[in-house]
Coordinates of C-alpha atoms and ligand atoms in Angstrom, one line a residue:
X1 CA 22.2 0.1 19.8
X2 CA 23.4 3.2 20.5
X3 CA 24.4 4.1 24.1
X4 CA 21.3 6.7 23.5
X5 CA 19.0 3.9 23.6
X6 CA 21.0 1.4 26.3
X7 CA 20.1 4.0 28.9
X8 CA 16.8 4.7 27.9
X9 CA 16.2 1.1 28.1
X10 CA 18.0 1.1 31.3
X11 CA 15.1 2.7 33.1
X12 CA 12.0 0.4 31.9
X13 CA 10.2 -1.5 34.5
X14 CA 10.4 -4.9 34.0
X15 CA 6.8 -4.7 35.2
X16 CA 4.8 -6.9 32.4
X17 CA 1.6 -7.0 34.3
X18 CA -1.6 -5.9 33.2
X19 CA -1.4 -2.5 35.4
X20 CA 1.4 -1.4 33.6
X21 CA -0.5 0.1 30.6
X22 CA -0.9 3.3 29.4
X23 CA -4.1 2.5 26.6
X24 CA -7.2 5.8 26.3
X25 CA -10.6 3.5 25.5
X26 CA -12.5 5.2 22.9
X27 CA -14.4 7.2 25.3
X28 CA -11.3 9.0 27.6
X29 CA -10.1 9.8 23.8
X30 CA -14.2 11.6 23.5
X31 CA -13.8 13.2 26.8
X32 CA -9.8 14.3 26.2
X33 CA -11.7 16.5 22.9
X34 CA -14.6 17.6 24.4
X35 CA -12.2 19.5 27.1
X36 CA -10.3 21.3 24.6
X37 CA -10.5 24.7 23.8
X38 CA -13.5 25.6 20.9
X39 CA -10.7 26.3 17.7
X40 CA -12.4 24.2 15.8
X41 CA -13.7 26.2 12.4
X42 CA -16.5 24.3 9.8
X43 CA -18.9 27.4 8.9
X44 CA -19.4 28.3 11.6
X45 CA -17.6 27.8 15.3
X46 CA -17.6 24.3 16.7
X47 CA -17.9 24.0 20.3
X48 CA -17.4 20.8 20.9
X49 CA -16.2 17.7 18.0
X50 CA -17.8 15.0 19.9
X51 CA -21.5 17.3 19.4
X52 CA -20.4 17.8 15.4
X53 CA -22.5 14.9 13.1
X54 CA -19.3 14.7 10.6
X55 CA -16.7 15.2 13.1
X56 CA -17.6 12.7 15.0
X57 CA -17.6 9.8 12.6
X58 CA -14.0 10.9 12.2
X59 CA -13.4 10.6 16.1
X60 CA -15.0 7.0 15.3
X61 CA -12.4 6.3 13.0
X62 CA -10.0 6.6 15.3
X63 CA -11.8 5.2 18.6
X64 CA -11.5 1.9 16.2
X65 CA -7.6 2.8 16.8
X66 CA -8.6 2.8 20.6
X67 CA -10.8 0.0 21.2
X68 CA -8.6 -2.5 19.1
X69 CA -5.4 -2.0 21.0
X70 CA -8.4 -2.5 24.2
X71 CA -9.1 -6.3 22.7
X72 CA -6.9 -9.1 23.8
X73 CA -6.9 -10.9 20.3
X74 CA -6.1 -7.6 19.0
X75 CA -3.5 -6.8 21.7
X76 CA -0.3 -8.0 20.4
X77 CA -0.1 -6.4 17.1
X78 CA -1.6 -3.2 18.5
X79 CA 0.4 -2.5 21.3
X80 CA 3.8 -3.0 21.9
X81 CA 6.2 -2.7 25.6
X82 CA 8.2 0.9 25.2
X83 CA 11.5 0.9 26.1
X84 CA 11.1 4.5 27.7
X85 CA 8.3 3.8 30.2
X86 CA 8.7 -0.2 30.3
X87 CA 4.7 -0.2 29.9
X88 CA 2.7 -1.2 27.4
X89 CA 1.4 1.6 25.2
X90 CA -0.7 2.0 21.9
X91 CA 2.0 0.7 18.8
X92 CA 0.8 4.0 17.3
X93 CA 3.1 6.0 19.5
X94 CA 5.7 3.6 20.1
X95 CA 8.9 3.6 17.5
X96 CA 9.6 0.7 15.7
X97 CA 13.5 -1.4 16.3
X98 CA 13.2 -4.6 14.8
X99 CA 12.2 -5.8 11.7
X100 CA 9.1 -7.8 13.9
X101 CA 8.2 -4.6 14.8
X102 CA 7.2 -3.3 11.5
X103 CA 5.2 -6.6 10.7
X104 CA 3.1 -6.0 13.7
X105 CA 3.4 -2.1 12.7
X106 CA 2.0 -3.2 9.1
X107 CA -1.0 -5.5 10.6
X108 CA -2.3 -2.9 12.6
X109 CA -2.4 -0.9 10.1
X110 CA -3.7 -3.3 7.2
X111 CA -6.6 -4.5 10.1
X112 CA -7.3 -1.1 10.5
X113 CA -7.8 -0.1 6.9
X114 CA -10.5 -3.1 6.2
X115 CA -13.2 -1.5 8.8
X116 CA -12.5 1.7 8.1
X117 CA -10.6 2.3 4.5
X118 CA -8.1 4.8 6.3
X119 CA -7.0 4.7 10.2
X120 CA -6.2 8.6 9.9
X121 CA -3.5 8.0 13.1
X122 CA -0.6 6.8 10.8
X123 CA 0.1 10.5 9.9
X124 CA 0.9 11.8 13.4
X125 CA 2.4 8.3 13.9
X126 CA 4.8 8.7 11.5
X127 CA 5.6 12.5 12.7
X128 CA 6.6 10.9 15.8
X129 CA 8.4 8.3 13.8
X130 CA 10.3 10.6 11.7
X131 CA 11.4 13.5 14.7
X132 CA 12.6 10.1 16.0
X133 CA 15.3 9.7 13.7
X134 CA 15.1 13.3 13.1
X135 CA 16.1 14.8 16.2
X136 CA 19.2 11.7 16.7
X137 CA 20.2 12.8 13.4
X138 CA 20.6 16.8 13.8
X139 CA 22.3 15.9 17.9
X140 CA 25.2 14.1 16.1
X141 CA 26.4 16.6 14.5
X142 CA 28.7 17.9 17.3
X143 CA 29.0 21.7 15.6
X144 CA 25.4 22.7 16.4
X145 CA 25.8 21.3 20.1
X146 CA 21.2 20.6 20.0
X147 CA 19.8 18.6 22.3
X148 CA 16.2 17.7 20.6
X149 CA 16.5 14.1 20.8
X150 CA 16.5 14.0 24.7
X151 CA 13.9 16.5 24.5
X152 CA 11.7 14.5 21.6
X153 CA 12.0 11.2 24.6
X154 CA 10.6 13.2 26.9
X155 CA 7.7 14.6 24.4
X156 CA 7.3 11.0 23.2
X157 CA 7.0 9.8 26.9
X158 CA 4.3 12.1 27.6
X159 CA 2.5 10.5 24.4
X160 CA 2.6 7.3 25.2
X161 CA 1.7 8.2 29.6
X162 CA -1.7 9.6 28.5
X163 CA -2.3 7.7 24.8
X164 CA -2.4 10.7 22.4
X165 CA -3.3 10.4 19.2
X166 CA -1.9 13.6 17.2
X167 CA -2.1 14.8 13.8
X168 CA 1.2 15.6 11.8
X169 CA 0.9 18.8 10.4
X170 CA 4.4 18.2 7.4
X171 CA 2.4 19.9 4.4
X172 CA 2.8 23.6 4.4
X173 CA 0.5 25.6 1.8
X174 CA 3.3 26.0 -0.5
X175 CA 2.0 29.4 -2.4
X176 CA 3.4 29.8 -5.6
X177 CA 5.3 26.8 -6.2
X178 CA 7.5 28.0 -8.9
X179 CA 9.0 30.9 -5.7
X180 CA 11.1 30.0 -3.5
X181 CA 9.7 29.6 0.3
X182 CA 11.0 33.2 1.2
X183 CA 10.8 34.8 -1.2
X184 CA 6.9 34.1 -1.6
X185 CA 4.3 37.4 -1.2
X186 CA 2.5 35.7 1.4
X187 CA 5.1 34.4 4.7
X188 CA 2.3 32.4 6.4
X189 CA 2.3 30.1 2.7
X190 CA 5.2 28.1 4.9
X191 CA 5.5 27.8 8.8
X192 CA 8.2 29.4 9.9
X193 CA 9.7 31.2 13.5
X194 CA 8.2 35.2 14.1
X195 CA 10.3 35.1 17.6
X196 CA 12.5 33.2 19.8
X197 CA 12.3 34.5 23.7
X198 CA 14.2 32.7 26.8
X199 CA 12.1 30.3 27.3
X200 CA 10.7 29.4 23.9
X201 CA 9.5 30.6 20.0
X202 CA 6.6 32.0 18.4
X203 CA 5.7 30.7 15.1
X204 CA 3.0 31.7 12.0
X205 CA 2.1 30.1 9.3
X206 CA -0.5 27.4 7.5
X207 CA -0.6 24.0 7.1
X208 CA -2.8 22.2 4.8
X209 CA -4.5 19.4 4.6
X210 CA -4.1 18.3 7.9
X211 CA -5.2 14.2 8.3
X212 CA -7.1 14.3 11.7
X213 CA -6.8 18.3 12.3
X214 CA -10.4 18.4 13.7
X215 CA -10.0 15.6 16.2
X216 CA -6.1 15.8 17.9
X217 CA -5.2 16.9 20.6
X218 CA -2.0 17.3 19.7
X219 CA -0.4 18.4 16.5
X220 CA 3.0 17.4 15.3
X221 CA 5.2 19.9 13.3
X222 CA 7.7 18.9 10.9
X223 CA 9.1 20.9 7.5
X224 CA 8.1 19.5 4.4
X225 CA 10.8 20.2 2.3
X226 CA 14.9 21.2 2.2
X227 CA 15.3 24.6 3.4
X228 CA 18.3 27.0 2.0
X229 CA 20.5 28.7 4.6
X230 CA 19.1 32.3 4.6
X231 CA 16.2 30.7 5.0
X232 CA 16.5 29.5 8.7
X233 CA 13.3 30.7 10.0
X234 CA 11.4 27.6 8.0
X235 CA 13.5 24.7 9.0
X236 CA 11.4 24.4 12.6
X237 CA 9.6 21.5 14.2
X238 CA 8.1 21.4 17.4
X239 CA 4.6 20.0 18.7
X240 CA 2.1 22.3 20.2
X241 CA -1.8 20.5 21.8
X242 CA -4.3 21.4 19.4
X243 CA -5.3 24.2 20.9
X244 CA -3.0 26.0 22.3
X245 CA -3.4 30.4 22.0
X246 CA -3.0 31.7 18.2
X247 CA -4.2 28.1 16.8
X248 CA -7.9 28.3 14.3
X249 CA -8.3 24.6 13.0
X250 CA -10.7 25.0 9.4
X251 CA -12.7 22.0 8.7
X252 CA -11.7 21.6 5.1
X253 CA -14.4 19.3 2.5
X254 CA -17.5 20.9 3.5
X255 CA -19.5 18.5 0.3
X256 CA -17.6 15.3 1.9
X257 CA -21.4 14.8 4.4
X258 CA -22.5 12.0 6.9
X259 CA -24.4 9.8 5.3
X260 CA -27.4 8.6 7.1
X261 CA -29.9 6.8 5.2
X262 CA -30.5 2.8 6.5
X263 CA -29.2 1.8 2.9
X264 CA -25.9 3.7 3.2
X265 CA -22.1 2.2 3.0
X266 CA -20.6 2.0 6.0
X267 CA -18.0 4.6 5.0
X268 CA -20.2 7.9 5.2
X269 CA -22.6 6.6 7.6
X270 CA -20.1 5.7 10.5
X271 CA -17.2 6.7 9.4
X272 CA -15.7 10.0 7.6
X273 CA -12.7 11.4 6.7
X274 CA -12.1 15.1 7.6
X275 CA -9.2 16.8 7.5
X276 CA -8.4 20.7 8.3
X277 CA -5.9 23.6 7.6
X278 CA -4.6 24.5 10.4
X279 CA -3.3 28.4 11.0
X280 CA -0.8 29.2 12.9
X281 CA -0.6 32.7 14.2
X282 CA 2.2 34.3 16.9
X283 CA 2.0 30.5 18.4
X284 CA 4.4 29.7 21.4
X285 CA 5.5 27.1 21.8
X286 CA 8.4 26.3 24.4
X287 CA 11.6 25.0 24.0
X288 CA 11.2 21.8 25.6
X289 CA 8.4 21.2 23.2
X290 CA 10.7 22.4 19.6
X291 CA 12.7 19.4 17.7
X292 CA 14.5 21.5 15.0
X293 CA 14.6 25.6 14.5
X294 CA 17.5 26.9 12.3
X295 CA 19.3 23.7 11.9
X296 CA 18.2 24.4 7.7
X297 CA 20.8 21.2 6.5
X298 CA 18.6 18.8 8.2
X299 CA 15.3 19.6 6.6
X300 CA 15.4 17.4 4.1
X301 CA 16.5 14.8 6.4
X302 CA 13.0 15.1 8.2
X303 CA 11.0 15.2 5.0
X304 CA 12.8 12.0 4.2
X305 CA 11.9 10.6 7.3
X306 CA 8.7 11.3 7.8
X307 CA 7.8 10.5 3.4
X308 CA 9.4 6.8 4.0
X309 CA 8.1 5.6 6.8
X310 CA 4.7 7.3 5.6
X311 CA 4.8 5.8 2.1
X312 CA 5.6 2.7 4.6
X313 CA 2.0 3.1 6.1
X314 CA 0.0 3.2 2.6
X315 CA 1.6 0.0 1.7
X316 CA -0.3 -1.1 4.8
X317 CA -3.9 0.3 4.2
X318 CA -3.7 0.0 0.1
X319 CA -3.9 -3.0 0.2
X320 CA -7.6 -3.1 2.2
X321 CA -8.8 -1.3 0.5
X322 CA -7.8 -2.6 -3.2
X323 CA -9.4 -6.0 -1.7
X324 CA -12.5 -4.4 -0.9
X325 CA -13.1 -3.0 -5.0
X326 CA -12.5 -6.1 -5.7
X327 CA -15.4 -7.8 -3.4
X328 CA -17.2 -5.1 -4.8
X329 CA -16.5 -5.6 -8.5
X330 CA -16.5 -9.5 -7.7
X331 CA -20.3 -9.2 -6.3
X332 CA -21.9 -6.6 -8.5
X333 CA -20.9 -9.3 -11.2
X334 CA -22.7 -11.7 -9.8
X335 CA -25.7 -9.8 -9.1
X336 CA -26.0 -8.6 -12.6
X337 CA -25.0 -12.0 -14.0
X338 CA -22.2 -11.2 -16.1
X339 CA -19.7 -13.1 -14.1
X340 CA -17.5 -15.3 -17.4
X341 CA -18.0 -14.1 -20.6
X342 CA -20.1 -11.1 -21.7
X343 CA -20.7 -9.9 -25.0
X344 CA -17.3 -9.0 -25.8
X345 CA -15.8 -8.6 -22.3
X346 CA -14.2 -11.6 -19.7
X347 CA -15.3 -10.4 -16.0
X348 CA -12.1 -12.4 -14.6
X349 CA -9.5 -9.6 -17.0
X350 CA -11.5 -7.3 -15.7
X351 CA -11.3 -8.2 -12.3
X352 CA -8.0 -9.5 -12.7
X353 CA -6.7 -5.7 -13.1
X354 CA -8.3 -5.3 -10.0
X355 CA -7.3 -7.9 -7.9
X356 CA -3.3 -7.8 -8.6
X357 CA -3.1 -4.7 -6.8
X358 CA -3.3 -5.6 -3.7
X359 CA -0.8 -8.2 -3.7
X360 CA 1.6 -6.5 -5.6
X361 CA 1.1 -3.8 -3.0
X362 CA 1.8 -6.5 -0.1
X363 CA 4.5 -7.5 -1.7
X364 CA 6.4 -4.2 -1.8
X365 CA 5.1 -3.7 1.7
X366 CA 7.4 -6.8 2.4
X367 CA 10.3 -5.7 0.9
X368 CA 10.4 -2.6 2.5
X369 CA 10.2 -4.4 5.8
X370 CA 13.1 -7.4 4.6
X371 CA 15.3 -4.7 3.2
X372 CA 15.2 -2.2 6.2
X373 CA 17.7 -0.5 7.6
X374 CA 18.6 0.1 11.5
X375 CA 19.4 3.5 12.1
X376 CA 21.7 4.5 14.6
X377 CA 19.1 5.8 16.6
X378 CA 18.1 2.3 17.3
X379 CA 14.6 3.1 14.7
X380 CA 15.0 0.8 11.9
X381 CA 14.0 2.4 8.9
X382 CA 11.4 0.8 6.1
X383 CA 13.8 0.5 2.6
X384 CA 12.3 3.5 0.8
X385 CA 13.0 2.2 -2.6
X386 CA 10.4 -0.5 -1.7
X387 CA 8.0 1.8 0.2
X388 CA 8.1 4.4 -2.9
X389 CA 7.0 1.4 -4.9
X390 CA 4.4 0.3 -2.7
X391 CA 2.5 3.9 -2.8
X392 CA 3.6 5.0 -6.4
X393 CA 1.5 1.5 -7.3
X394 CA -1.5 2.6 -5.8
X395 CA -1.4 6.3 -6.7
X396 CA -1.2 4.8 -10.7
X397 CA -3.5 1.8 -10.2
X398 CA -6.4 3.4 -8.3
X399 CA -7.6 5.2 -11.3
X400 CA -8.1 2.5 -13.1
X401 CA -9.4 0.2 -10.8
X402 CA -12.4 2.6 -10.2
X403 CA -12.8 3.1 -13.7
X404 CA -12.8 -0.9 -13.9
X405 CA -16.0 -0.8 -11.6
X406 CA -18.1 1.5 -12.6
X407 CA -17.5 -0.3 -16.5
X408 CA -18.5 -3.2 -14.2
X409 CA -21.4 -1.7 -12.5
X410 CA -23.3 -0.8 -15.1
X411 CA -24.8 2.9 -14.1
X412 CA -26.8 1.6 -11.2
X413 CA -25.0 3.4 -8.3
X414 CA -26.2 6.1 -9.7
X415 CA -29.4 6.0 -10.3
X416 CA -30.9 4.5 -7.7
X417 CA -34.3 5.5 -6.3
X418 CA -34.4 6.9 -2.9
X419 CA -34.4 4.7 -0.8
X420 CA -37.3 5.3 1.7
X421 CA -39.2 4.1 -1.2
X422 CA -38.3 0.7 -1.2
X423 CA -40.4 0.2 2.1
X424 CA -43.4 2.3 1.2
X425 CA -46.2 -0.1 0.0
X426 CA -48.0 2.3 -3.2
X427 CA -44.7 3.0 -4.7
X428 CA -41.9 -0.1 -2.9
X429 CA -43.3 -3.4 -5.4
X430 CA -42.7 -0.5 -8.9
X431 CA -39.3 0.8 -7.6
X432 CA -38.0 -2.8 -6.3
X433 CA -38.5 -4.2 -10.3
X434 CA -35.5 -2.0 -11.1
X435 CA -33.2 -4.8 -8.7
X436 CA -35.3 -7.7 -10.4
X437 CA -31.8 -9.9 -11.5
X438 CA -30.1 -12.4 -10.9
X439 CA -32.7 -14.9 -8.6
X440 CA -32.1 -14.7 -4.9
X441 CA -30.5 -11.2 -4.5
X442 CA -33.2 -8.9 -2.6
X443 CA -33.8 -6.1 -3.9
X444 CA -32.2 -4.6 -0.5
X445 CA -29.4 -6.1 -0.9
X446 CA -28.4 -5.0 -4.2
X447 CA -29.1 -1.3 -2.8
X448 CA -26.7 -1.9 -0.5
X449 CA -24.4 -3.0 -2.7
X450 CA -24.9 -0.3 -5.5
X451 CA -25.0 2.1 -2.9
X452 CA -21.1 1.2 -1.9
X453 CA -20.2 1.3 -5.2
X454 CA -21.4 5.1 -5.2
X455 CA -19.6 5.8 -2.4
X456 CA -16.9 4.7 -3.2
X457 CA -16.3 5.6 -6.9
X458 CA -18.7 8.4 -7.5
X459 CA -19.4 10.6 -4.6
X460 CA -17.6 13.5 -2.8
X461 CA -16.0 10.7 0.1
X462 CA -15.0 8.4 -3.0
X463 CA -13.6 11.5 -4.6
X464 CA -11.8 12.9 -1.0
X465 CA -10.3 9.1 -1.0
X466 CA -9.2 9.1 -4.5
X467 CA -7.0 12.7 -4.2
X468 CA -6.0 10.9 -1.3
X469 CA -4.5 8.1 -2.8
X470 CA -3.4 10.2 -5.6
X471 CA -1.5 13.0 -3.6
X472 CA -1.2 11.5 0.4
X473 CA 2.2 11.8 1.7
X474 CA 3.3 13.2 -1.3
X475 CA 3.2 14.0 -5.3
X476 CA 3.9 10.8 -7.1
X477 CA 6.7 12.9 -9.0
X478 CA 9.0 13.0 -5.7
X479 CA 8.3 8.9 -5.1
X480 CA 9.9 8.5 -8.4
X481 CA 12.6 11.2 -7.4
X482 CA 13.5 8.7 -5.1
X483 CA 12.9 5.9 -6.4
X484 CA 15.4 6.6 -9.1
X485 CA 17.6 7.5 -7.1
X486 CA 17.6 5.0 -5.5
X487 CA 18.2 2.6 -8.0
X488 CA 21.6 4.6 -9.4
X489 CA 23.5 2.1 -8.0
X490 CA 21.4 -0.9 -9.7
X491 CA 21.6 1.1 -13.1
X492 CA 25.2 0.8 -13.0
X493 CA 25.3 -2.5 -12.8
X494 CA 22.3 -3.2 -15.4
X495 CA 25.2 -1.3 -17.5
X496 CA 27.4 -3.0 -17.1
X497 CA 25.7 -6.5 -17.9
X498 CA 24.0 -4.9 -21.3
X499 CA 28.0 -4.4 -21.8
X500 CA 28.7 -7.4 -20.6
X501 CA 25.5 -9.1 -23.4
X502 CA 26.7 -7.2 -25.6
X503 CA 30.5 -7.7 -26.0
X504 CA 31.9 -4.3 -25.2
X505 CA 34.4 -3.8 -23.6
Ligands
SF4_601 FE1 -2.4 5.7 7.0 FE2 -3.1 4.6 4.7 FE3 -4.6 6.4 6.1 FE4 -1.9 7.2 5.2 S1 -3.7 6.4 3.8 S2 -3.5 7.6 7.4 S3 -1.2 5.5 5.3 S4 -4.6 4.6 6.4

């Protein structure tokens, strides 16, 4: 255990009573958002995100994380005791220090994803997790004389005590991918320092797309890549209130709208994911909230820490999504009477192709926990190879699973009559005939299931889910490179084994 960690733990209160909790309720979260300065733009300025139909459903998603943390049945995995404050805090704001912590973090994300598809809060939480390890690492380099880690701990304490769900802003706009960040014709393609003063720094640039961006109280900004020695201005990590002077948050994907029908799927009707493009224009960040500034050598490490912990989060949420796909595929096959052998195909074989993914990804998540390593900072880091493999499998298999679901569902999900006609005295009996398949399944339930499949596989919202599974948390190429690099040592052993078996000296 590091000296700093010992000091942090000495400061802990031994009070374990209920009053030593710092947990917000969903209502507290909404109130905090309503009080913020208006800087969210959809097609026009949004005064209060809680009163906007679509943003409100994104807020519903984050609210579930607050609700579950207050539920006595889920407290064990939704909360943790902070070594910084000695109080019970939301597990999303707690830095895992043991494999048991990772198990509980896994359970939290998996449980939330079962309800919401995407819990959204992982990105900001993983940014805190990465900053914890990153700031500690930089401070160990005594030639740099930095004190980022104690600064960050103060910030983390603030986040814990106010139970804030920050957004994590990692992906820069990036500009022309063939040109280095410092040579971009548009300097704002990467967030950078514009000016340094005694009190802090001024930053400009664009981060996009940012999960939870339109309904976060705070934004944690990290570098998304390694920068070169002449690119020190881009080597910046910091945290700011999301309504700080100079920030504009643009709500993305205008087509992804709140569904409102009686038979609409839960995701769309109650929950919706909304992302933001965050534009920073000469935003002032006081030094106490700056967690990297110019130490370009460490930018890649910050990005790597984030990538590993976020891909571990994917290992926790994606099994829930694949399980939902499996359930929808099995049910529609039952409703349509296509279970078992049907013409040339076998529904079991198709179902297996979806079903296997959940357990494969879960297995990678468990391996990432088993081989996790304690870092000098005191935080435990999931194994990068297995975390990346879990994310890689989910990205690769998701389009295949969607395609199988489309195959099993037939054309009905995209050929549904208007739902209000189902209850119509004149048209209802005619319209319901299209659902006359398996006896005992009501036309309404048939409609509901087809509408769920449409939402997952053939809607704007489903498109966002599919793109997100592919690109969220980094590209497939980076995942492959990480898996390959992590396997190099093993590859030498593999070659040795092949030589031995072949009889090569
Ligand atoms: Fe968390 Fe998964 Fe959503 Fe990312 S995609 S924020 S890991 S639930």
